[in-house]
């Protein structure tokens, strides 16, 4: 039994301490903050690249990974305050050997995250798409 979220039925809380990135019409009950890039890698290739980037970040600990479903769940711990945020990723294979993904990063505590989740997601996307 996995603890992966369902992006299709995901409902965001009214608090501004989340960041959701997903392709158009991928999330049926939530509006993404922005769309992810399409990456010139297969679904498995993008999954491997995401896994490498996550493993290289000392403050991120992988909780669960499913290479068959192309899903990753990890906890990111913030620097000074040591606050834990949850991050779910689903890789979405596309045609022609390309892929994209959905990412949902959210704070466990507090009302506002001062943009920390959006920054984390943007940094992760930059690192995955830059060689």
mmCIF file of C-alpha atoms in Angstrom:
data_model
loop_
_atom_site.group_PDB
_atom_site.id
_atom_site.type_symbol
_atom_site.label_atom_id
_atom_site.label_comp_id
_atom_site.label_asym_id
_atom_site.label_seq_id
_atom_site.Cartn_x
_atom_site.Cartn_y
_atom_site.Cartn_z
ATOM 1 C CA UNK A 1 0.000 0.000 0.000
ATOM 2 C CA UNK A 2 1.502 3.309 -1.031
ATOM 3 C CA UNK A 3 1.080 6.726 0.498
ATOM 4 C CA UNK A 4 1.275 8.501 -2.848
ATOM 5 C CA UNK A 5 -1.263 11.247 -3.379
ATOM 6 C CA UNK A 6 -3.736 11.130 -6.234
ATOM 7 C CA UNK A 7 -3.043 14.112 -8.468
ATOM 8 C CA UNK A 8 -6.375 13.518 -10.226
ATOM 9 C CA UNK A 9 -8.424 14.070 -7.056
ATOM 10 C CA UNK A 10 -6.024 16.402 -5.222
ATOM 11 C CA UNK A 11 -7.699 19.316 -3.430
ATOM 12 C CA UNK A 12 -5.453 22.097 -2.214
ATOM 13 C CA UNK A 13 -5.983 23.724 1.172
ATOM 14 C CA UNK A 14 -6.934 27.411 1.356
ATOM 15 C CA UNK A 15 -3.542 28.199 2.931
ATOM 16 C CA UNK A 16 -0.824 29.675 0.660
ATOM 17 C CA UNK A 17 1.822 27.137 1.712
ATOM 18 C CA UNK A 18 1.769 24.764 -1.255
ATOM 19 C CA UNK A 19 3.063 24.611 -4.812
ATOM 20 C CA UNK A 20 1.442 22.458 -7.475
ATOM 21 C CA UNK A 21 2.953 21.960 -10.911
ATOM 22 C CA UNK A 22 1.079 19.779 -13.385
ATOM 23 C CA UNK A 23 0.177 19.566 -17.068
ATOM 24 C CA UNK A 24 -3.124 21.032 -18.172
ATOM 25 C CA UNK A 25 -6.130 18.861 -17.182
ATOM 26 C CA UNK A 26 -3.969 16.446 -15.161
ATOM 27 C CA UNK A 27 -5.420 17.591 -11.831
ATOM 28 C CA UNK A 28 -9.192 17.525 -11.988
ATOM 29 C CA UNK A 29 -9.934 19.196 -8.629
ATOM 30 C CA UNK A 30 -7.011 21.629 -8.230
ATOM 31 C CA UNK A 31 -5.504 24.466 -10.242
ATOM 32 C CA UNK A 32 -1.719 24.162 -10.751
ATOM 33 C CA UNK A 33 0.533 27.150 -10.129
ATOM 34 C CA UNK A 34 2.228 26.556 -13.471
ATOM 35 C CA UNK A 35 2.805 23.839 -16.073
ATOM 36 C CA UNK A 36 5.960 21.717 -16.057
ATOM 37 C CA UNK A 37 8.357 21.543 -18.982
ATOM 38 C CA UNK A 38 8.421 18.635 -21.405
ATOM 39 C CA UNK A 39 11.797 16.922 -21.046
ATOM 40 C CA UNK A 40 13.636 15.062 -23.852
ATOM 41 C CA UNK A 41 13.878 11.894 -21.740
ATOM 42 C CA UNK A 42 11.714 8.789 -21.553
ATOM 43 C CA UNK A 43 9.517 8.378 -18.491
ATOM 44 C CA UNK A 44 12.082 6.042 -16.930
ATOM 45 C CA UNK A 45 14.911 8.392 -17.866
ATOM 46 C CA UNK A 46 13.179 11.339 -16.212
ATOM 47 C CA UNK A 47 12.385 9.214 -13.152
ATOM 48 C CA UNK A 48 16.085 8.292 -12.872
ATOM 49 C CA UNK A 49 17.154 11.918 -13.273
ATOM 50 C CA UNK A 50 14.699 13.062 -10.582
ATOM 51 C CA UNK A 51 15.931 10.294 -8.259
ATOM 52 C CA UNK A 52 19.552 11.405 -8.770
ATOM 53 C CA UNK A 53 18.773 15.047 -8.031
ATOM 54 C CA UNK A 54 16.751 14.170 -4.922
ATOM 55 C CA UNK A 55 19.511 11.852 -3.638
ATOM 56 C CA UNK A 56 22.117 14.600 -4.100
ATOM 57 C CA UNK A 57 20.265 17.033 -1.825
ATOM 58 C CA UNK A 58 21.265 16.498 1.809
ATOM 59 C CA UNK A 59 18.109 18.067 3.225
ATOM 60 C CA UNK A 60 15.793 15.843 1.171
ATOM 61 C CA UNK A 61 15.030 12.314 2.326
ATOM 62 C CA UNK A 62 13.248 9.884 0.026
ATOM 63 C CA UNK A 63 10.350 8.202 1.804
ATOM 64 C CA UNK A 64 8.969 6.078 -0.955
ATOM 65 C CA UNK A 65 9.710 5.364 -4.587
ATOM 66 C CA UNK A 66 7.944 3.204 -7.137
ATOM 67 C CA UNK A 67 9.860 2.884 -10.420
ATOM 68 C CA UNK A 68 6.989 0.937 -12.008
ATOM 69 C CA UNK A 69 4.447 3.695 -11.324
ATOM 70 C CA UNK A 70 7.127 6.396 -11.824
ATOM 71 C CA UNK A 71 6.288 7.910 -8.427
ATOM 72 C CA UNK A 72 8.524 9.475 -5.759
ATOM 73 C CA UNK A 73 7.653 10.875 -2.340
ATOM 74 C CA UNK A 74 10.189 12.712 -0.185
ATOM 75 C CA UNK A 75 10.480 15.038 2.783
ATOM 76 C CA UNK A 76 12.406 18.299 2.476
ATOM 77 C CA UNK A 77 13.750 19.792 5.694
ATOM 78 C CA UNK A 78 14.265 23.554 5.753
ATOM 79 C CA UNK A 79 17.585 24.982 6.909
ATOM 80 C CA UNK A 80 17.355 27.074 10.038
ATOM 81 C CA UNK A 81 13.975 26.074 11.456
ATOM 82 C CA UNK A 82 14.217 22.372 10.409
ATOM 83 C CA UNK A 83 10.586 22.413 9.250
ATOM 84 C CA UNK A 84 9.540 19.371 7.232
ATOM 85 C CA UNK A 85 7.655 19.730 3.956
ATOM 86 C CA UNK A 86 6.191 16.862 1.911
ATOM 87 C CA UNK A 87 6.799 16.503 -1.829
ATOM 88 C CA UNK A 88 5.103 14.084 -4.239
ATOM 89 C CA UNK A 89 6.169 13.571 -7.847
ATOM 90 C CA UNK A 90 4.583 11.606 -10.673
ATOM 91 C CA UNK A 91 6.426 11.229 -13.975
ATOM 92 C CA UNK A 92 4.160 11.291 -17.032
ATOM 93 C CA UNK A 93 5.538 9.561 -20.156
ATOM 94 C CA UNK A 94 4.654 11.241 -23.446
ATOM 95 C CA UNK A 95 5.030 10.289 -27.088
ATOM 96 C CA UNK A 96 8.327 10.416 -28.981
ATOM 97 C CA UNK A 97 10.472 9.439 -25.981
ATOM 98 C CA UNK A 98 9.638 12.563 -23.994
ATOM 99 C CA UNK A 99 8.160 12.996 -20.529
ATOM 100 C CA UNK A 100 6.838 15.559 -18.088
ATOM 101 C CA UNK A 101 5.770 15.405 -14.458
ATOM 102 C CA UNK A 102 3.471 16.622 -11.715
ATOM 103 C CA UNK A 103 4.903 17.894 -8.417
ATOM 104 C CA UNK A 104 3.057 18.838 -5.252
ATOM 105 C CA UNK A 105 5.112 20.394 -2.456
ATOM 106 C CA UNK A 106 3.398 21.454 0.747
ATOM 107 C CA UNK A 107 4.215 22.577 4.258
ATOM 108 C CA UNK A 108 3.145 20.461 7.194
ATOM 109 C CA UNK A 109 2.934 23.450 9.538
ATOM 110 C CA UNK A 110 1.888 27.070 9.422
ATOM 111 C CA UNK A 111 -0.185 29.230 7.170
ATOM 112 C CA UNK A 112 2.316 30.811 4.792
ATOM 113 C CA UNK A 113 5.616 29.355 3.658
ATOM 114 C CA UNK A 114 6.936 32.681 2.276
ATOM 115 C CA UNK A 115 7.337 31.021 -1.129
ATOM 116 C CA UNK A 116 9.551 28.155 0.086
ATOM 117 C CA UNK A 117 7.592 25.414 -1.698
ATOM 118 C CA UNK A 118 7.503 27.290 -5.005
ATOM 119 C CA UNK A 119 11.246 27.970 -4.763
ATOM 120 C CA UNK A 120 11.953 24.288 -3.985
ATOM 121 C CA UNK A 121 9.879 23.106 -6.945
ATOM 122 C CA UNK A 122 11.423 25.686 -9.296
ATOM 123 C CA UNK A 123 14.935 24.709 -8.164
ATOM 124 C CA UNK A 124 14.160 21.015 -8.637
ATOM 125 C CA UNK A 125 12.849 21.651 -12.153
ATOM 126 C CA UNK A 126 15.918 23.740 -13.007
ATOM 127 C CA UNK A 127 18.284 21.036 -11.753
ATOM 128 C CA UNK A 128 16.458 18.247 -13.583
ATOM 129 C CA UNK A 129 16.298 20.118 -16.896
ATOM 130 C CA UNK A 130 19.850 21.521 -16.837
ATOM 131 C CA UNK A 131 22.735 19.240 -17.767
#
